[in-house]
mmCIF file of C-alpha atoms in Angstrom:
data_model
loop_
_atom_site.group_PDB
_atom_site.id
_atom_site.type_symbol
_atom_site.label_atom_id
_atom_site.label_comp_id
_atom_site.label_asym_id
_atom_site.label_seq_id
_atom_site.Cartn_x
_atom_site.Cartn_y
_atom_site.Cartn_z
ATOM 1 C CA UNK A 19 35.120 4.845 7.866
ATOM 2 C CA UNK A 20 31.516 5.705 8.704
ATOM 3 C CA UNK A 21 28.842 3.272 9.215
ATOM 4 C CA UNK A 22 26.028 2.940 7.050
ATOM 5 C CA UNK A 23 22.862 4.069 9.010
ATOM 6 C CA UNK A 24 19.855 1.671 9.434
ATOM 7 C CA UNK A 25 16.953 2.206 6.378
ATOM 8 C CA UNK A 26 13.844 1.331 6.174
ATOM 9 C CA UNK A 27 11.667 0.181 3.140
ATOM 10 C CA UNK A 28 7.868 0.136 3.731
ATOM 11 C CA UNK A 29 5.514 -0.861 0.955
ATOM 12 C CA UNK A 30 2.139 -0.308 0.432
ATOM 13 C CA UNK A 31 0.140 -3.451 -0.596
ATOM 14 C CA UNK A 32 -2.252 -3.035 -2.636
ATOM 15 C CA UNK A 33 -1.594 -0.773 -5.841
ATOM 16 C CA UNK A 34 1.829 -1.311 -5.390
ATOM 17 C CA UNK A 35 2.799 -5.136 -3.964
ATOM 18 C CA UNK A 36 -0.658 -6.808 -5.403
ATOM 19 C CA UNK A 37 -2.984 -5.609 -8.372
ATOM 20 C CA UNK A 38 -6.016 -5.907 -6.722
ATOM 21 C CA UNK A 39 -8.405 -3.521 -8.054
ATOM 22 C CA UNK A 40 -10.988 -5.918 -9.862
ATOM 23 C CA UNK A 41 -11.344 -7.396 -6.626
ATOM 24 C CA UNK A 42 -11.925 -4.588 -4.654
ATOM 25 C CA UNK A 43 -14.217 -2.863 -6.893
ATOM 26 C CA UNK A 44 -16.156 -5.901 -7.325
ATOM 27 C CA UNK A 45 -16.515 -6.652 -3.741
ATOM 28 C CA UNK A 46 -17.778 -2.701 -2.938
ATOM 29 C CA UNK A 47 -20.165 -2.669 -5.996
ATOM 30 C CA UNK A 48 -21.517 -5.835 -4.416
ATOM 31 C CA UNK A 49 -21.815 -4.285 -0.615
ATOM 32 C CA UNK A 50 -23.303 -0.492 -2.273
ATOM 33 C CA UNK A 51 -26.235 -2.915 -4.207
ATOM 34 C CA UNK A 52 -27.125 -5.054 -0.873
ATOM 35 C CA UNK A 53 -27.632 -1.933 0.423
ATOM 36 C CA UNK A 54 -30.058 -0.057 -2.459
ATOM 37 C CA UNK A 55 -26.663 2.209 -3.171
ATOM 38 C CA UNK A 56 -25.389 3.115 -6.966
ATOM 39 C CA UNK A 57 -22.499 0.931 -7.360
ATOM 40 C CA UNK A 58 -19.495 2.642 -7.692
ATOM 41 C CA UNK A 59 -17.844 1.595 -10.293
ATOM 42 C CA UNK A 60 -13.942 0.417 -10.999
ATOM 43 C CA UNK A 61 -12.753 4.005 -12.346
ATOM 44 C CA UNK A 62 -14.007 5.863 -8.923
ATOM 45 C CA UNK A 63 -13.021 2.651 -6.710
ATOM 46 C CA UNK A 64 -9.341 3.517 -8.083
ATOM 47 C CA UNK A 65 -9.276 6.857 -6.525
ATOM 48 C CA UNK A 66 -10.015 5.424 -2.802
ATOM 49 C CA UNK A 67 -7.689 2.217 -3.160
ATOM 50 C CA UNK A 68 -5.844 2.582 -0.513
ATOM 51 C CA UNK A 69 -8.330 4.615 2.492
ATOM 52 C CA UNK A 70 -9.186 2.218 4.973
ATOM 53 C CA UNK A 71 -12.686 1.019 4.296
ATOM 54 C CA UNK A 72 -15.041 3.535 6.159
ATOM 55 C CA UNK A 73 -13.393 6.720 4.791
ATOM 56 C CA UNK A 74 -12.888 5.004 1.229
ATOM 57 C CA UNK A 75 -17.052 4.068 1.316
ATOM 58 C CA UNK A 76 -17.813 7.482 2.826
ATOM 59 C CA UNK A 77 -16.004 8.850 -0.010
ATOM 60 C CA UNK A 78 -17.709 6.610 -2.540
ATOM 61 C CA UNK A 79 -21.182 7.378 -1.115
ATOM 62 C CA UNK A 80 -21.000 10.875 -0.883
ATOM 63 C CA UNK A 81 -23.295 12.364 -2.715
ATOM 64 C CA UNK A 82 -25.862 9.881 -1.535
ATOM 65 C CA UNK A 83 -25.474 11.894 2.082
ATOM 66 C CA UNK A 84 -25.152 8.478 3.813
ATOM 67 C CA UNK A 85 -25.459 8.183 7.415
ATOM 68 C CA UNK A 86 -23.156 6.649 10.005
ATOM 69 C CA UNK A 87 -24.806 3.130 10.407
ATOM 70 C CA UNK A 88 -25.146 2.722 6.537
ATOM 71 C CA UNK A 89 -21.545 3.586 6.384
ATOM 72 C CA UNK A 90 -21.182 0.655 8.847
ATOM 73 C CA UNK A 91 -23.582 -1.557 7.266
ATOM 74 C CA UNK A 92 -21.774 -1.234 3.988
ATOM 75 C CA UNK A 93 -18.126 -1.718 5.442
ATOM 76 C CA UNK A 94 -19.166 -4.735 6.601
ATOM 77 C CA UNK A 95 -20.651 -6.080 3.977
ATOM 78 C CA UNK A 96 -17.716 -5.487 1.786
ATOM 79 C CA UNK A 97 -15.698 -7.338 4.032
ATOM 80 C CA UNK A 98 -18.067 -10.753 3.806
ATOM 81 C CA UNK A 99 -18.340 -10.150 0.014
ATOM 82 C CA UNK A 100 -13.870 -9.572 -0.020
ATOM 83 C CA UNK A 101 -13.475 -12.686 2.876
ATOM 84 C CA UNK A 102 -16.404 -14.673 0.012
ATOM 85 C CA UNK A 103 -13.978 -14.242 -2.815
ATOM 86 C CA UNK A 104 -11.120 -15.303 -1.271
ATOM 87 C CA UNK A 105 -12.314 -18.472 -1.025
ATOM 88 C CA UNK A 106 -13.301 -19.090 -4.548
ATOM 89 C CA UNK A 107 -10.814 -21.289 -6.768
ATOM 90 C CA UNK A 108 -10.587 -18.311 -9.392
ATOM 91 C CA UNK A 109 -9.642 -15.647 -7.068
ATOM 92 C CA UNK A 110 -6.816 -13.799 -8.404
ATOM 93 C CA UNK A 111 -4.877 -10.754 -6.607
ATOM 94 C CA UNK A 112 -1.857 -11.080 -7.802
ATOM 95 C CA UNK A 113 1.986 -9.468 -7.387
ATOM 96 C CA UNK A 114 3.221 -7.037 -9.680
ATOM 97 C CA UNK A 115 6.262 -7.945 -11.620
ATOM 98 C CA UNK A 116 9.362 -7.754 -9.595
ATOM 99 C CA UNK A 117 8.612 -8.063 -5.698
ATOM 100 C CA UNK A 118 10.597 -11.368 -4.867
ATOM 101 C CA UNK A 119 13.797 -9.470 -7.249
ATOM 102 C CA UNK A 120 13.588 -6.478 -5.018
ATOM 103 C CA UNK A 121 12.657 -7.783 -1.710
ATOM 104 C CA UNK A 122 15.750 -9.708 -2.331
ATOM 105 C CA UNK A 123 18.001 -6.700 -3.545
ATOM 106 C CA UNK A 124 16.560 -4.633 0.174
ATOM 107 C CA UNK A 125 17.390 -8.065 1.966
ATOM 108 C CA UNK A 126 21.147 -7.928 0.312
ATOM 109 C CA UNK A 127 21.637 -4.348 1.111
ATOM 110 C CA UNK A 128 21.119 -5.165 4.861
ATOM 111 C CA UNK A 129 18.000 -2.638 4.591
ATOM 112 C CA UNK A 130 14.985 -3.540 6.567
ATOM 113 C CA UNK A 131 11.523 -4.128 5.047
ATOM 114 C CA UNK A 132 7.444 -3.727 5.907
ATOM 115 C CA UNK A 133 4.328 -3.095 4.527
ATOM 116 C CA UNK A 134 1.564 -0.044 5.664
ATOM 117 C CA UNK A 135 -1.660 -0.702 4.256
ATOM 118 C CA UNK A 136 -5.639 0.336 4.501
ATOM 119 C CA UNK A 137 -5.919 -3.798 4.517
ATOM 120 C CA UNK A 138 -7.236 -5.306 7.598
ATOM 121 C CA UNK A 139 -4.434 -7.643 9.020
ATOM 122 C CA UNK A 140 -6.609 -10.859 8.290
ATOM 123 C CA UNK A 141 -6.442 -9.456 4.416
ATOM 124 C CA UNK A 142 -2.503 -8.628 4.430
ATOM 125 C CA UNK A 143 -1.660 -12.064 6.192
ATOM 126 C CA UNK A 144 -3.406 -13.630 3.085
ATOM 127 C CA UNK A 145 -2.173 -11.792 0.348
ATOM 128 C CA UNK A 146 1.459 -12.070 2.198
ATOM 129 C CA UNK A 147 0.840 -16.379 2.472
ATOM 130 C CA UNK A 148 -0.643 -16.616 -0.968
ATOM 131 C CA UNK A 149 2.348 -15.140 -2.431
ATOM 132 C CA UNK A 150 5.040 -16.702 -0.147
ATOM 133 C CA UNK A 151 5.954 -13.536 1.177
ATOM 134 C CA UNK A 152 5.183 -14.690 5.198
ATOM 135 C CA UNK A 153 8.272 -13.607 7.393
ATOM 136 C CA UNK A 154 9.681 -11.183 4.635
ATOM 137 C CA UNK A 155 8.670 -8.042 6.406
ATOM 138 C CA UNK A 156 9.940 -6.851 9.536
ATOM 139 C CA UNK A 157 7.149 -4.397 10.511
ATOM 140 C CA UNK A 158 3.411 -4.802 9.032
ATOM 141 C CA UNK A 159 0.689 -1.617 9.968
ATOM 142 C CA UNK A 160 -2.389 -1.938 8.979
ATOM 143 C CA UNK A 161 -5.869 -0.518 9.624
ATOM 144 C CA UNK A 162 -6.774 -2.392 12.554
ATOM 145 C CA UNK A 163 -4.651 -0.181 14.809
ATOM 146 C CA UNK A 164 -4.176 3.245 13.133
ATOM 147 C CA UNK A 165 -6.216 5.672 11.276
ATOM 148 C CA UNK A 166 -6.450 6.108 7.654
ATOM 149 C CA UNK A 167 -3.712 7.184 5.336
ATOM 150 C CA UNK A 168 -2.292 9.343 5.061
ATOM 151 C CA UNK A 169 -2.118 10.107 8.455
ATOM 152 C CA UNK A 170 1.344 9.155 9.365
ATOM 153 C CA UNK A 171 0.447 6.907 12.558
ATOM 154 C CA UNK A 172 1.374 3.721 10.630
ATOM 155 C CA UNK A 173 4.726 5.310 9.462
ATOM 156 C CA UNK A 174 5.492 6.245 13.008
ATOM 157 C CA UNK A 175 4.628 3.137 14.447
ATOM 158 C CA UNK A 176 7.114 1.377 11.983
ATOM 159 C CA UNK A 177 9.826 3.771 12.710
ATOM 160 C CA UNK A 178 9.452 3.189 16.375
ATOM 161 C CA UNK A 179 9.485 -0.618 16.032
ATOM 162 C CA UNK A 180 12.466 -1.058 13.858
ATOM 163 C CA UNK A 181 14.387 1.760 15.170
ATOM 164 C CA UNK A 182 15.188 3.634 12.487
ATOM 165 C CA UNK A 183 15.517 7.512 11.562
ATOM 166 C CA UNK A 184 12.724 9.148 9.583
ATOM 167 C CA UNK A 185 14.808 10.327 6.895
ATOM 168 C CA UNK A 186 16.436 7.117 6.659
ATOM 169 C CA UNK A 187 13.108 5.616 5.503
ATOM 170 C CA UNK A 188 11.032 5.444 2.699
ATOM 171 C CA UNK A 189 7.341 5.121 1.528
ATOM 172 C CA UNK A 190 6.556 3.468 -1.632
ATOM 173 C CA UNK A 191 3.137 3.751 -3.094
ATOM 174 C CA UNK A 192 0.809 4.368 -6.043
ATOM 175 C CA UNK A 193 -1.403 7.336 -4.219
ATOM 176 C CA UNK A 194 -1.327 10.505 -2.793
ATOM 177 C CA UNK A 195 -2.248 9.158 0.085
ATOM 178 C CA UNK A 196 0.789 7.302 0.656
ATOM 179 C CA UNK A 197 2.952 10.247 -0.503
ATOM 180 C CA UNK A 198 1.392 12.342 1.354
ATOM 181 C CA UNK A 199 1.704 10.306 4.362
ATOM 182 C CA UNK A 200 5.138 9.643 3.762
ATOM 183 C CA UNK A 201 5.736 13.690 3.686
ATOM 184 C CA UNK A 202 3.810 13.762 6.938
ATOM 185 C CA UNK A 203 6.024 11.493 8.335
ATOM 186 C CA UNK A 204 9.519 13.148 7.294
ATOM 187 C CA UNK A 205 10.208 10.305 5.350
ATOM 188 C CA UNK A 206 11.280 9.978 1.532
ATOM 189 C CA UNK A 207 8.620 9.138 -0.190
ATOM 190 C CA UNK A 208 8.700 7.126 -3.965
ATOM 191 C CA UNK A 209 5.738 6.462 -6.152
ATOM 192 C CA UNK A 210 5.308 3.874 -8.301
ATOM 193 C CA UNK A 211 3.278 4.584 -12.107
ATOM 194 C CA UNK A 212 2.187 1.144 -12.259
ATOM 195 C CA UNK A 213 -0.936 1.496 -9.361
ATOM 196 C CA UNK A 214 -4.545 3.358 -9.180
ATOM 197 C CA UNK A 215 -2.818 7.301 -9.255
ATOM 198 C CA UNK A 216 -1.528 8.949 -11.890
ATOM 199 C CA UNK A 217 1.828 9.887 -12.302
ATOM 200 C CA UNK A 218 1.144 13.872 -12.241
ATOM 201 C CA UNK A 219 -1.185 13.165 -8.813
ATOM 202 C CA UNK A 220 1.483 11.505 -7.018
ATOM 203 C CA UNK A 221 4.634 13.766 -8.315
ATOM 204 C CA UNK A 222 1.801 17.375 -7.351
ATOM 205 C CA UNK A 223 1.484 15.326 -3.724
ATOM 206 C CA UNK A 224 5.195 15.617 -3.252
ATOM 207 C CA UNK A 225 6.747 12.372 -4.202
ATOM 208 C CA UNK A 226 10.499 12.476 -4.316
ATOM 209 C CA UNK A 227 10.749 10.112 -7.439
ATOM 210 C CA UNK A 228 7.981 8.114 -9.495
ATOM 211 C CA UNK A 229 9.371 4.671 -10.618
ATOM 212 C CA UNK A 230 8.135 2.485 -13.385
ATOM 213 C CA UNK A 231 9.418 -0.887 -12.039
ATOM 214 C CA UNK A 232 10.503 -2.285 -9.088
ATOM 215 C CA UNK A 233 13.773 -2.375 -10.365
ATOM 216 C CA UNK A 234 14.493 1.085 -10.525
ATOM 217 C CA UNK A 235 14.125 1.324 -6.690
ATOM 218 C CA UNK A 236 17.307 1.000 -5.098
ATOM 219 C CA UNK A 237 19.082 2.877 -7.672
ATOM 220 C CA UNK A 238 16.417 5.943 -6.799
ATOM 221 C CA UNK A 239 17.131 5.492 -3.018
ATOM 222 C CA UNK A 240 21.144 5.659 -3.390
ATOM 223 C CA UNK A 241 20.474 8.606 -5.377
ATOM 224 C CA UNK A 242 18.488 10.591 -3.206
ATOM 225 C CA UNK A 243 20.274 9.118 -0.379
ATOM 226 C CA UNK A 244 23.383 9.698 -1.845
ATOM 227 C CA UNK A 245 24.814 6.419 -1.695
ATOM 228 C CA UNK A 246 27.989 5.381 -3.187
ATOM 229 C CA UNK A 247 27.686 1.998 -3.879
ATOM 230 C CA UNK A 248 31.565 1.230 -5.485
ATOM 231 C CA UNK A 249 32.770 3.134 -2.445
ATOM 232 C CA UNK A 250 30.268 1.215 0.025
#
């Protein structure tokens, strides 16, 4: 009888765990204007959802041929405008259909769980309390201590603290940024058609399998890992 190895499922947050894309595009039209900058717009905000903030508001700003310090400037005030939100009565980031079910499906397959976002930590610890989800995950990477996705730093970092084998761990996103870091990484990577990438982006940046709900996951993962569940 051979034991079951160790796996890993790490989730990107937002995109994929939250929908938060009114909020973020709000917040960075709001820093671009304090700073005499074309707002960007929800349709191009998509396409960096996920980048932590300076290489998502270089991106954004591009053409303008902004400069380091307005690059700073801006960052920060996106993150007053995001923190400003928060705090309002109406604020509303919420999970996609399905998180609890599957979280609870990983938890009862004695798989391990985390999270590998362009969030700051002080913005995944309160999506993760206002959604109950606080001690859920066993590893959390954010931005604060690695560079953007999809370099795989926060991917290795995760595999290091739990433990576990690249290939017996999985990415699941709704970019190519998380596919691609997931590839980086030598880790199976799943994308999710529900987030701010199309399907045909994330299946061109290598994604093992594109899922439409959450429910679909661990019946992906035994397939590509090959897992027999009546014999397991």
């Amino acid at each position: 009888m051979t034991t079951d190895p160790l796996r890993l499922v790490i989730f990107d947050c937002d995109g994929t765990l939250v929908d938060s894309q009114h909020a973020i595009a709000h917040c960075m039209d709001h820093a671009f204007a304090q700073h005499g900058l074309d707002c960007p717009g929800l349709e191009n905000t998509r396409t960096i959802i996920g980048l932590s903030l300076p290489e998502a508001i270089t991106k954004l700003a591009s053409p303008a041929r902004v400069d380091e310090d307005i690059i700073a400037a801006v960052t920060a005030a996106y993150k007053t405008a995001f923190f400003t939100l928060r705090q309002t009565p109406d604020f509303h980031e919420p999970l996609f259909p399905g998180v609890h079910e599957v979280l609870m499906e990983i938890d009862g397959r004695k798989w391990l769980s985390g999270v590998a976002t362009g969030k700051a930590r002080r913005g995944l610890d309160a999506v993760l309390a206002r959604n109950e989800l606080e001690g859920r995950f066993v590893t959390l990477q954010t931005c604060d201590n690695h560079p953007s996705k999809p370099n795989p730093a926060m991917l290795m970092a995760a595999l290091e603290e739990t433990g576990v084998d690249a290939p017996n761990a999985v990415i699941v996103g709704d970019t190519s940024y998380d596919i691609e870091m997931g590839r980086a990484a030598g880790m199976i990577a799943i994308g999710v058609d529900w987030g701010y990438h199309d399907v045909d982006t994330l299946h061109k940046s290598g994604a093992h399998a594109v899922i439409s709900h959450f429910d679909e996951l661990t019946a992906a993962l035994d397939t590509i890992w090959e897992i027999d569940r009546d014999a397991a």
